[in-house]
């Protein structure tokens, strides 16, 4: 399977009405081989930058992008046309270091964190021919500062708006990456996840999001929360694009022990289309569908598509051991204090915080800008979570329950290759005063996040024009297989996936008011 580069025309076709508002339109060719892309690479990159200016800086003002190159054409033209990505544009979540821009994690405390270095995953991206177009907004500190936060808000970038309904939330913490891809501001974006931070914004913004097995992608020079659970991953329009981007960014890193001796593929793209659903046994997590009938209806249509394509669906009734959540929380609090301190202490700049305690003090001193909408209760709790023996016991328990006793046990007990559930419900109205208001009964992402197993979300339809996704799970290191089953579902999906409106949400005409 040869990677192909969609022209800007194909990528932006969903938003052609915006041309009347002055938003740039791309070349007319529908598709071209990588080897034929040279004449259009610079123009396509410039059009993405113009689209950011028109939709993110102005117009609906999505606030998905914090910083970008307004004229990336020359850089795009200089990239080898035969490289894997061939100058495809990629936006990068602003907790991942790139040499061009500061890495802020959305916080004013790191506004001057200009390291001048690339995280290893970004170095891999560039070697593969990816063009780093800019940095995306995020839930500040990857949504680990306080449990009353509003996803998608940071002091640096403001509130990210969902392109499908700009008064609705974009979820987090990879909010800007999800919104940017949905809005067509780049070919793809990179997000990071500790627990749901790739998959939730992907689902709610109507795109593909893939959280790889922990260790597949380096975490060096990425603002940390948890070495147990953190990973970066692709956020794209299609599963094939996610596989292509994963192929570019994955790799061993001597500075990240989790990446060593990993059963990593050199290529997650070729062979993706050869997968057949015929006879594949898939476990359906019935209790994780949640309590919304409309989500269940969309999910049942997705299950019907899988079944019509030959998959054998096996119903599973399962309650997660709640001890997993309690122990995982202890792990996050302990690792946050320790690993954030290590990261901050390693930064080359001056006048930066060097410990989590110094970040807490910075926020108190700058409370008017940093803590107008919510506090820093989780930071303060992490600062007091210092019992290493308790942490080590909690980590052992959480990983065992999530992996061996949940995902591994279900796959074996029901003799299935994959598990599926809805990812999340539809987007909720953003409310800076009251914080997030989402339905926690929906989804099964936490075991994969805590155990470090792969999790793919693919758009499966919409509720009142608000996208919802379906999640696919597999065993650890079965990343390629999970991408395969997701791509196979994508190919047979019968639901229509809505395109962004860039307007406030309103009920359909004729619907109940």
Short mmCIF file of C-alpha atoms in Angstrom, two decimals:
data_model
loop_
_atom_site.label_atom_id
_atom_site.label_comp_id
_atom_site.label_asym_id
_atom_site.label_seq_id
_atom_site.Cartn_x
_atom_site.Cartn_y
_atom_site.Cartn_z
CA UNK A 1 0.00 0.00 0.00
CA UNK A 2 1.66 3.23 -1.12
CA UNK A 3 1.12 6.29 1.07
CA UNK A 4 -0.74 8.97 -0.82
CA UNK A 5 -0.90 12.66 -0.10
CA UNK A 6 -4.33 14.21 -0.36
CA UNK A 7 -4.32 17.65 -1.87
CA UNK A 8 -5.61 20.55 0.12
CA UNK A 9 -8.72 20.41 -2.07
CA UNK A 10 -9.56 16.93 -0.86
CA UNK A 11 -8.75 17.76 2.74
CA UNK A 12 -10.71 21.00 2.81
CA UNK A 13 -13.65 20.00 0.64
CA UNK A 14 -15.91 19.80 3.66
CA UNK A 15 -15.55 23.54 4.33
CA UNK A 16 -16.02 25.04 0.88
CA UNK A 17 -18.77 27.43 2.06
CA UNK A 18 -16.07 29.23 4.01
CA UNK A 19 -14.55 30.39 0.74
CA UNK A 20 -17.15 33.10 0.70
CA UNK A 21 -15.67 34.35 3.96
CA UNK A 22 -12.23 34.67 2.45
CA UNK A 23 -10.85 31.30 3.58
CA UNK A 24 -8.29 30.02 1.11
CA UNK A 25 -9.21 27.17 -1.19
CA UNK A 26 -6.62 24.67 -2.44
CA UNK A 27 -5.54 23.26 -5.79
CA UNK A 28 -8.18 21.34 -7.70
CA UNK A 29 -6.37 17.99 -8.04
CA UNK A 30 -8.07 15.36 -5.87
CA UNK A 31 -5.07 13.18 -5.06
CA UNK A 32 -1.46 12.72 -6.07
CA UNK A 33 1.34 10.29 -5.50
CA UNK A 34 4.08 11.26 -3.07
CA UNK A 35 6.52 11.40 -5.97
CA UNK A 36 4.28 13.92 -7.72
CA UNK A 37 3.69 16.20 -4.77
CA UNK A 38 6.64 18.61 -5.15
CA UNK A 39 4.86 21.38 -7.10
CA UNK A 40 2.04 21.51 -4.52
CA UNK A 41 3.86 20.93 -1.21
CA UNK A 42 4.70 24.57 -0.60
CA UNK A 43 1.28 25.79 -1.68
CA UNK A 44 -0.53 23.23 0.47
CA UNK A 45 1.52 24.17 3.53
CA UNK A 46 0.84 27.87 2.96
CA UNK A 47 -2.88 27.18 2.59
CA UNK A 48 -2.93 25.40 5.93
CA UNK A 49 -1.26 28.44 7.51
CA UNK A 50 -3.79 30.74 5.84
CA UNK A 51 -6.58 28.52 7.14
CA UNK A 52 -5.23 28.86 10.68
CA UNK A 53 -5.20 32.64 10.28
CA UNK A 54 -8.78 32.63 8.94
CA UNK A 55 -10.40 30.18 11.37
CA UNK A 56 -8.23 30.13 14.45
CA UNK A 57 -6.94 33.70 14.73
CA UNK A 58 -10.10 35.21 13.23
CA UNK A 59 -13.57 34.08 12.14
CA UNK A 60 -14.88 31.59 14.72
CA UNK A 61 -11.58 32.04 16.62
CA UNK A 62 -11.14 28.40 17.57
CA UNK A 63 -8.08 28.99 19.77
CA UNK A 64 -6.81 25.56 18.74
CA UNK A 65 -3.33 26.79 17.76
CA UNK A 66 -0.98 28.66 20.09
CA UNK A 67 1.89 29.30 17.64
CA UNK A 68 2.57 28.49 13.99
CA UNK A 69 4.72 29.30 10.98
CA UNK A 70 2.73 31.78 8.86
CA UNK A 71 4.80 31.02 5.75
CA UNK A 72 5.93 27.36 5.77
CA UNK A 73 6.16 27.00 2.00
CA UNK A 74 9.93 27.10 1.65
CA UNK A 75 10.41 24.53 4.39
CA UNK A 76 7.82 22.26 2.79
CA UNK A 77 9.46 22.55 -0.60
CA UNK A 78 12.84 21.60 0.86
CA UNK A 79 11.61 18.28 2.27
CA UNK A 80 12.48 15.19 0.27
CA UNK A 81 9.50 14.14 -1.83
CA UNK A 82 10.44 10.48 -1.35
CA UNK A 83 10.33 10.65 2.45
CA UNK A 84 7.61 8.80 4.35
CA UNK A 85 5.50 11.89 5.09
CA UNK A 86 6.64 14.01 2.14
CA UNK A 87 6.02 17.41 3.78
CA UNK A 88 2.68 16.57 5.35
CA UNK A 89 1.88 19.25 7.92
CA UNK A 90 1.66 18.31 11.59
CA UNK A 91 0.59 20.41 14.57
CA UNK A 92 2.10 19.47 17.92
CA UNK A 93 0.51 19.70 21.38
CA UNK A 94 2.26 22.41 23.39
CA UNK A 95 3.59 20.08 26.06
CA UNK A 96 5.98 18.52 23.52
CA UNK A 97 9.24 20.35 22.85
CA UNK A 98 10.00 21.66 19.38
CA UNK A 99 13.01 23.79 18.59
CA UNK A 100 11.06 26.69 17.03
CA UNK A 101 8.68 27.64 19.84
CA UNK A 102 8.45 27.68 23.62
CA UNK A 103 6.88 24.64 25.27
CA UNK A 104 4.40 26.05 27.76
CA UNK A 105 1.98 23.25 28.70
CA UNK A 106 -0.48 26.14 28.51
CA UNK A 107 0.91 27.77 31.65
CA UNK A 108 2.27 31.29 32.03
CA UNK A 109 4.92 29.76 34.29
CA UNK A 110 6.54 28.25 31.17
CA UNK A 111 5.83 31.08 28.72
CA UNK A 112 9.60 31.54 28.25
CA UNK A 113 10.45 27.83 28.14
CA UNK A 114 12.36 28.05 24.86
CA UNK A 115 14.57 24.96 24.99
CA UNK A 116 15.68 25.11 21.35
CA UNK A 117 15.50 21.33 21.13
CA UNK A 118 13.23 18.74 19.59
CA UNK A 119 11.71 15.94 21.62
CA UNK A 120 12.94 12.62 20.13
CA UNK A 121 9.48 11.94 18.72
CA UNK A 122 9.66 15.28 16.88
CA UNK A 123 13.15 14.49 15.62
CA UNK A 124 11.74 11.22 14.29
CA UNK A 125 8.88 13.13 12.66
CA UNK A 126 11.26 15.47 10.85
CA UNK A 127 13.49 12.61 9.70
CA UNK A 128 10.40 11.00 8.19
CA UNK A 129 9.63 14.17 6.21
CA UNK A 130 6.98 15.69 8.47
CA UNK A 131 6.62 19.46 8.54
CA UNK A 132 6.05 20.86 12.04
CA UNK A 133 3.51 23.60 11.34
CA UNK A 134 2.93 24.83 14.90
CA UNK A 135 1.89 24.14 18.49
CA UNK A 136 -1.65 23.42 19.67
CA UNK A 137 -3.54 24.62 22.71
CA UNK A 138 -4.38 22.19 25.50
CA UNK A 139 -6.03 21.88 28.86
CA UNK A 140 -3.41 23.58 31.01
CA UNK A 141 -0.82 21.18 32.46
CA UNK A 142 -2.65 18.42 30.56
CA UNK A 143 -5.67 18.77 32.87
CA UNK A 144 -3.87 17.63 36.03
CA UNK A 145 -3.97 20.94 37.94
CA UNK A 146 -7.45 20.74 39.46
CA UNK A 147 -10.51 18.50 39.32
CA UNK A 148 -12.83 21.46 38.64
CA UNK A 149 -11.16 22.55 35.42
CA UNK A 150 -12.73 23.29 32.06
CA UNK A 151 -11.16 21.11 29.38
CA UNK A 152 -9.51 23.02 26.57
CA UNK A 153 -8.65 26.12 28.63
CA UNK A 154 -5.15 27.34 29.28
CA UNK A 155 -3.84 30.67 30.49
CA UNK A 156 -1.62 30.86 27.40
CA UNK A 157 -4.14 29.86 24.74
CA UNK A 158 -7.57 30.61 26.19
CA UNK A 159 -10.52 28.29 25.61
CA UNK A 160 -10.40 25.94 22.63
CA UNK A 161 -13.70 25.81 20.74
CA UNK A 162 -15.15 22.73 19.11
CA UNK A 163 -15.43 23.31 15.33
CA UNK A 164 -18.69 21.36 15.23
CA UNK A 165 -20.31 23.78 17.70
CA UNK A 166 -18.14 26.61 18.94
CA UNK A 167 -20.03 26.96 22.23
CA UNK A 168 -19.32 23.28 22.95
CA UNK A 169 -16.28 21.73 24.58
CA UNK A 170 -13.41 20.13 22.69
CA UNK A 171 -12.54 17.81 25.60
CA UNK A 172 -8.95 17.46 26.76
CA UNK A 173 -6.28 17.58 27.33
CA UNK A 174 -5.29 17.39 23.64
CA UNK A 175 -8.06 19.87 22.91
CA UNK A 176 -6.28 22.00 20.34
CA UNK A 177 -4.95 18.98 18.47
CA UNK A 178 -8.44 17.50 18.15
CA UNK A 179 -10.11 20.76 17.15
CA UNK A 180 -7.34 21.66 14.68
CA UNK A 181 -7.58 18.39 12.77
CA UNK A 182 -11.39 18.55 12.72
CA UNK A 183 -11.19 22.11 11.35
CA UNK A 184 -8.68 21.18 8.64
CA UNK A 185 -5.86 23.31 10.05
CA UNK A 186 -3.25 20.64 9.29
CA UNK A 187 -2.97 17.16 7.84
CA UNK A 188 -2.57 15.74 11.35
CA UNK A 189 -1.70 16.58 14.91
CA UNK A 190 0.10 14.93 17.79
CA UNK A 191 -1.57 14.67 21.18
CA UNK A 192 -0.58 13.15 24.48
CA UNK A 193 -2.57 10.96 26.82
CA UNK A 194 -2.41 9.89 30.42
CA UNK A 195 -6.04 8.79 30.65
CA UNK A 196 -8.36 9.85 27.81
CA UNK A 197 -6.47 12.94 26.65
CA UNK A 198 -6.14 11.75 23.03
CA UNK A 199 -9.25 9.61 22.71
CA UNK A 200 -11.81 11.96 24.29
CA UNK A 201 -10.97 15.05 22.17
CA UNK A 202 -10.72 12.85 19.08
CA UNK A 203 -14.17 11.38 19.68
CA UNK A 204 -15.82 14.70 20.53
CA UNK A 205 -14.25 16.50 17.57
CA UNK A 206 -15.18 13.72 15.13
CA UNK A 207 -11.69 12.51 14.21
CA UNK A 208 -9.46 9.46 14.70
CA UNK A 209 -7.27 9.30 17.80
CA UNK A 210 -4.79 6.58 18.70
CA UNK A 211 -3.20 6.06 22.11
CA UNK A 212 -0.34 3.62 21.50
CA UNK A 213 1.00 1.06 23.93
CA UNK A 214 3.13 2.92 26.45
CA UNK A 215 6.74 2.62 25.28
CA UNK A 216 6.08 2.70 21.57
CA UNK A 217 6.77 6.46 21.42
CA UNK A 218 9.41 8.33 23.44
CA UNK A 219 8.36 10.71 26.24
CA UNK A 220 11.69 12.51 26.56
CA UNK A 221 11.30 16.33 26.46
CA UNK A 222 7.54 16.03 26.94
CA UNK A 223 6.10 17.79 30.00
CA UNK A 224 5.22 14.80 32.19
CA UNK A 225 2.45 13.61 34.44
CA UNK A 226 3.10 9.89 34.79
CA UNK A 227 5.82 7.63 33.40
CA UNK A 228 3.44 4.73 34.01
CA UNK A 229 0.70 6.07 31.75
CA UNK A 230 1.98 8.95 29.57
CA UNK A 231 2.33 8.55 25.82
CA UNK A 232 2.08 10.68 22.70
CA UNK A 233 -0.02 9.57 19.75
CA UNK A 234 -1.54 10.60 16.39
CA UNK A 235 -4.78 12.52 15.85
CA UNK A 236 -5.92 12.44 12.23
CA UNK A 237 -8.85 12.36 9.81
CA UNK A 238 -8.46 8.64 8.99
CA UNK A 239 -7.05 5.49 10.56
CA UNK A 240 -4.58 5.13 7.69
CA UNK A 241 -3.22 8.60 8.43
CA UNK A 242 -2.88 7.70 12.12
CA UNK A 243 -0.90 4.60 11.17
CA UNK A 244 1.33 6.62 8.88
CA UNK A 245 2.02 9.24 11.54
CA UNK A 246 2.66 6.56 14.17
CA UNK A 247 5.21 4.97 11.84
CA UNK A 248 7.01 8.31 11.73
CA UNK A 249 7.10 9.16 15.45
CA UNK A 250 7.59 5.73 17.07
CA UNK A 251 11.10 4.71 18.02
CA UNK A 252 13.55 3.66 20.68
CA UNK A 253 15.04 6.30 22.96
CA UNK A 254 17.94 5.54 25.29
CA UNK A 255 16.71 8.21 27.69
CA UNK A 256 13.27 6.58 28.05
CA UNK A 257 13.62 3.07 29.45
CA UNK A 258 10.03 2.17 28.56
CA UNK A 259 10.93 2.34 24.85
CA UNK A 260 13.78 -0.17 25.05
CA UNK A 261 13.38 -3.78 23.84
CA UNK A 262 9.87 -3.05 22.61
CA UNK A 263 8.30 -5.29 19.90
CA UNK A 264 7.93 -2.30 17.61
CA UNK A 265 7.10 -2.48 13.90
CA UNK A 266 9.04 -0.38 11.45
CA UNK A 267 5.79 0.35 9.60
CA UNK A 268 2.23 0.54 10.92
CA UNK A 269 0.78 1.56 7.55
CA UNK A 270 1.51 -1.09 4.94
CA UNK A 271 -0.82 -4.05 5.27
CA UNK A 272 -3.47 -2.03 7.06
CA UNK A 273 -5.97 -2.42 4.22
CA UNK A 274 -5.50 -6.20 3.97
CA UNK A 275 -7.38 -6.92 7.20
CA UNK A 276 -10.78 -8.61 7.00
CA UNK A 277 -13.42 -8.54 9.70
CA UNK A 278 -14.75 -11.94 8.59
CA UNK A 279 -14.69 -14.31 11.55
CA UNK A 280 -13.01 -11.83 13.90
CA UNK A 281 -14.36 -12.20 17.42
CA UNK A 282 -15.00 -8.85 19.09
CA UNK A 283 -16.14 -8.41 22.67
CA UNK A 284 -18.86 -5.78 23.21
CA UNK A 285 -18.57 -4.04 26.59
CA UNK A 286 -22.29 -3.79 27.32
CA UNK A 287 -22.11 -2.09 30.71
CA UNK A 288 -19.78 0.56 29.34
CA UNK A 289 -22.31 1.82 26.77
CA UNK A 290 -23.61 4.09 29.51
CA UNK A 291 -27.03 5.43 30.34
CA UNK A 292 -27.86 7.46 27.21
CA UNK A 293 -30.24 5.85 24.74
CA UNK A 294 -29.01 8.03 21.87
CA UNK A 295 -25.40 6.91 22.37
CA UNK A 296 -26.58 3.30 22.52
CA UNK A 297 -28.49 3.75 19.24
CA UNK A 298 -25.47 5.09 17.37
CA UNK A 299 -23.28 2.36 18.86
CA UNK A 300 -25.73 -0.35 17.80
CA UNK A 301 -25.53 0.90 14.24
CA UNK A 302 -21.72 0.61 14.41
CA UNK A 303 -22.03 -2.92 15.80
CA UNK A 304 -24.39 -3.79 12.95
CA UNK A 305 -21.79 -2.56 10.46
CA UNK A 306 -19.16 -4.77 12.07
CA UNK A 307 -21.48 -7.77 12.05
CA UNK A 308 -22.50 -7.28 8.42
CA UNK A 309 -18.79 -7.28 7.53
CA UNK A 310 -18.42 -10.71 9.12
CA UNK A 311 -17.32 -9.94 12.67
CA UNK A 312 -18.58 -12.23 15.43
CA UNK A 313 -19.83 -10.08 18.30
CA UNK A 314 -19.68 -11.42 21.85
CA UNK A 315 -21.59 -9.59 24.58
CA UNK A 316 -19.61 -8.97 27.78
CA UNK A 317 -21.10 -7.87 31.10
CA UNK A 318 -18.25 -6.62 33.26
CA UNK A 319 -17.78 -4.27 36.18
CA UNK A 320 -14.33 -2.75 36.59
CA UNK A 321 -12.68 -3.30 39.98
CA UNK A 322 -12.89 0.15 41.54
CA UNK A 323 -9.60 -0.36 43.37
CA UNK A 324 -7.92 0.24 40.00
CA UNK A 325 -9.05 3.87 39.95
CA UNK A 326 -7.99 4.55 43.53
CA UNK A 327 -4.54 3.06 43.04
CA UNK A 328 -4.05 4.77 39.69
CA UNK A 329 -4.84 8.12 41.27
CA UNK A 330 -2.15 7.53 43.89
CA UNK A 331 0.29 6.73 41.08
CA UNK A 332 -0.56 9.93 39.20
CA UNK A 333 -0.16 12.13 42.27
CA UNK A 334 3.20 10.62 43.27
CA UNK A 335 4.67 10.57 39.77
CA UNK A 336 3.42 14.08 38.98
CA UNK A 337 5.40 15.66 41.82
CA UNK A 338 8.54 13.67 41.19
CA UNK A 339 8.63 13.65 37.40
CA UNK A 340 7.47 17.23 36.95
CA UNK A 341 10.28 18.26 39.26
CA UNK A 342 12.80 16.29 37.22
CA UNK A 343 11.58 17.87 34.00
CA UNK A 344 11.58 21.42 35.32
CA UNK A 345 15.03 21.01 36.87
CA UNK A 346 16.41 19.91 33.49
CA UNK A 347 15.25 22.96 31.51
CA UNK A 348 18.06 25.06 30.01
CA UNK A 349 16.40 28.48 30.38
CA UNK A 350 16.53 30.97 33.22
CA UNK A 351 13.80 32.29 35.54
CA UNK A 352 11.72 29.12 35.20
CA UNK A 353 10.13 27.11 38.02
CA UNK A 354 12.27 24.12 39.02
CA UNK A 355 9.83 22.15 41.17
CA UNK A 356 6.10 21.54 41.38
CA UNK A 357 6.14 23.60 44.58
CA UNK A 358 7.49 26.58 42.62
CA UNK A 359 4.71 26.17 40.03
CA UNK A 360 2.16 26.20 42.86
CA UNK A 361 3.72 29.38 44.23
CA UNK A 362 3.72 30.96 40.75
CA UNK A 363 0.02 30.24 40.35
CA UNK A 364 -0.78 31.79 43.72
CA UNK A 365 1.19 34.92 42.85
CA UNK A 366 -0.53 35.14 39.45
CA UNK A 367 -3.93 33.95 40.63
CA UNK A 368 -5.83 36.58 38.65
CA UNK A 369 -4.62 35.12 35.35
CA UNK A 370 -4.00 31.50 36.29
CA UNK A 371 -6.70 30.68 38.83
CA UNK A 372 -9.65 32.86 37.89
CA UNK A 373 -11.68 29.87 36.74
CA UNK A 374 -10.39 26.99 38.87
CA UNK A 375 -7.74 26.23 41.46
CA UNK A 376 -4.81 23.84 41.76
CA UNK A 377 -6.09 21.25 44.21
CA UNK A 378 -4.47 18.33 42.41
CA UNK A 379 -1.09 20.07 42.30
CA UNK A 380 -1.31 20.71 46.03
CA UNK A 381 -2.32 17.11 46.72
CA UNK A 382 0.55 15.81 44.56
CA UNK A 383 2.99 17.94 46.51
CA UNK A 384 2.05 16.06 49.69
CA UNK A 385 1.97 12.57 48.09
CA UNK A 386 5.44 11.38 49.14
CA UNK A 387 5.04 7.83 50.48
CA UNK A 388 7.13 5.79 48.06
CA UNK A 389 6.20 2.40 49.50
CA UNK A 390 2.50 3.20 49.17
CA UNK A 391 3.08 4.44 45.63
CA UNK A 392 4.94 1.31 44.56
CA UNK A 393 2.21 -0.91 45.97
CA UNK A 394 -0.47 1.19 44.27
CA UNK A 395 1.35 1.07 40.94
CA UNK A 396 1.69 -2.71 41.09
CA UNK A 397 -2.00 -3.11 41.93
CA UNK A 398 -3.29 -0.63 39.33
CA UNK A 399 -1.29 -2.09 36.43
CA UNK A 400 -2.21 -5.67 37.42
CA UNK A 401 -5.93 -4.95 37.76
CA UNK A 402 -6.12 -2.94 34.52
CA UNK A 403 -4.00 -5.31 32.45
CA UNK A 404 -3.90 -8.87 33.71
CA UNK A 405 -7.24 -8.88 35.57
CA UNK A 406 -9.27 -6.78 33.14
CA UNK A 407 -8.10 -6.53 29.52
CA UNK A 408 -6.06 -9.75 29.37
CA UNK A 409 -8.70 -11.68 31.32
CA UNK A 410 -11.59 -10.51 29.13
CA UNK A 411 -9.76 -11.26 25.88
CA UNK A 412 -8.94 -14.77 27.11
CA UNK A 413 -12.20 -15.62 28.90
CA UNK A 414 -14.42 -14.66 25.96
CA UNK A 415 -11.96 -15.82 23.30
CA UNK A 416 -12.03 -12.47 21.51
CA UNK A 417 -9.28 -10.53 19.72
CA UNK A 418 -10.63 -7.05 20.44
CA UNK A 419 -12.99 -5.19 22.74
CA UNK A 420 -15.30 -2.33 21.73
CA UNK A 421 -17.32 0.34 23.48
CA UNK A 422 -18.46 3.89 22.80
CA UNK A 423 -15.62 6.31 23.49
CA UNK A 424 -17.59 9.17 25.06
CA UNK A 425 -20.91 10.91 24.74
CA UNK A 426 -21.41 14.05 22.66
CA UNK A 427 -19.77 17.35 23.55
CA UNK A 428 -21.15 19.40 26.42
CA UNK A 429 -21.51 23.18 26.61
CA UNK A 430 -18.29 24.86 27.73
CA UNK A 431 -18.70 26.58 31.09
CA UNK A 432 -15.66 28.27 32.61
CA UNK A 433 -17.57 29.14 35.78
CA UNK A 434 -18.80 25.62 36.60
CA UNK A 435 -16.23 23.45 34.82
CA UNK A 436 -16.74 20.30 32.78
CA UNK A 437 -20.08 18.50 32.67
CA UNK A 438 -19.63 15.21 30.87
CA UNK A 439 -21.27 11.79 31.26
CA UNK A 440 -18.86 9.51 33.11
CA UNK A 441 -20.95 6.38 32.57
CA UNK A 442 -19.80 6.03 28.95
CA UNK A 443 -16.58 4.37 27.82
CA UNK A 444 -13.92 1.83 28.77
CA UNK A 445 -10.71 3.77 28.21
CA UNK A 446 -9.25 3.75 31.71
CA UNK A 447 -8.02 0.12 31.81
CA UNK A 448 -6.06 0.62 28.58
CA UNK A 449 -4.66 3.91 29.87
CA UNK A 450 -3.61 2.51 33.24
CA UNK A 451 -2.17 -0.75 31.86
CA UNK A 452 -0.49 1.02 28.92
CA UNK A 453 -2.40 -0.91 26.23
CA UNK A 454 -3.47 0.46 22.81
CA UNK A 455 -6.75 2.35 22.39
CA UNK A 456 -8.13 3.59 19.07
CA UNK A 457 -11.20 5.78 18.62
CA UNK A 458 -12.90 6.16 15.23
CA UNK A 459 -15.92 8.36 14.44
CA UNK A 460 -19.10 6.25 14.46
CA UNK A 461 -21.80 8.87 13.95
CA UNK A 462 -23.37 11.84 15.67
CA UNK A 463 -26.06 12.91 18.12
CA UNK A 464 -27.73 16.19 17.11
CA UNK A 465 -24.79 16.82 14.75
CA UNK A 466 -22.28 16.33 17.59
CA UNK A 467 -19.78 13.54 16.81
CA UNK A 468 -19.29 10.42 18.90
CA UNK A 469 -16.64 7.74 18.49
CA UNK A 470 -16.27 3.98 18.88
CA UNK A 471 -13.28 2.60 20.78
CA UNK A 472 -11.25 -0.48 19.88
CA UNK A 473 -8.95 -2.17 22.42
CA UNK A 474 -6.47 -5.01 22.17
CA UNK A 475 -3.62 -6.60 24.09
CA UNK A 476 -0.41 -4.70 24.79
CA UNK A 477 1.81 -4.31 21.72
CA UNK A 478 -1.11 -5.25 19.45
CA UNK A 479 -1.10 -1.69 18.12
CA UNK A 480 -1.03 -2.70 14.47
CA UNK A 481 -3.89 -5.14 14.91
CA UNK A 482 -6.00 -2.51 16.69
CA UNK A 483 -5.32 -0.09 13.83
CA UNK A 484 -6.29 -2.81 11.37
CA UNK A 485 -9.67 -3.50 12.97
CA UNK A 486 -10.35 0.24 13.24
CA UNK A 487 -9.54 0.77 9.57
CA UNK A 488 -11.75 -2.16 8.62
CA UNK A 489 -14.66 -0.65 10.56
CA UNK A 490 -14.01 2.75 9.00
CA UNK A 491 -14.28 1.16 5.55
CA UNK A 492 -17.73 -0.34 6.23
CA UNK A 493 -19.18 2.41 8.44
CA UNK A 494 -22.71 3.31 7.32
CA UNK A 495 -23.18 6.40 9.46
CA UNK A 496 -22.67 9.88 8.07
CA UNK A 497 -20.04 11.81 10.00
CA UNK A 498 -20.93 15.51 10.25
CA UNK A 499 -18.51 18.17 9.09
CA UNK A 500 -17.75 21.19 11.28
CA UNK A 501 -20.27 24.02 11.17
CA UNK A 502 -18.03 26.65 12.86
CA UNK A 503 -21.27 27.96 14.40
CA UNK A 504 -22.91 27.80 17.80
CA UNK A 505 -25.00 24.69 18.34
CA UNK A 506 -28.69 24.93 17.61
CA UNK A 507 -31.31 22.18 17.43
CA UNK A 508 -32.31 20.91 14.02
CA UNK A 509 -35.38 22.62 12.63
CA UNK A 510 -38.44 20.67 13.69
CA UNK A 511 -36.69 19.22 16.72
CA UNK A 512 -38.16 19.75 20.16
CA UNK A 513 -37.11 23.10 21.61
#
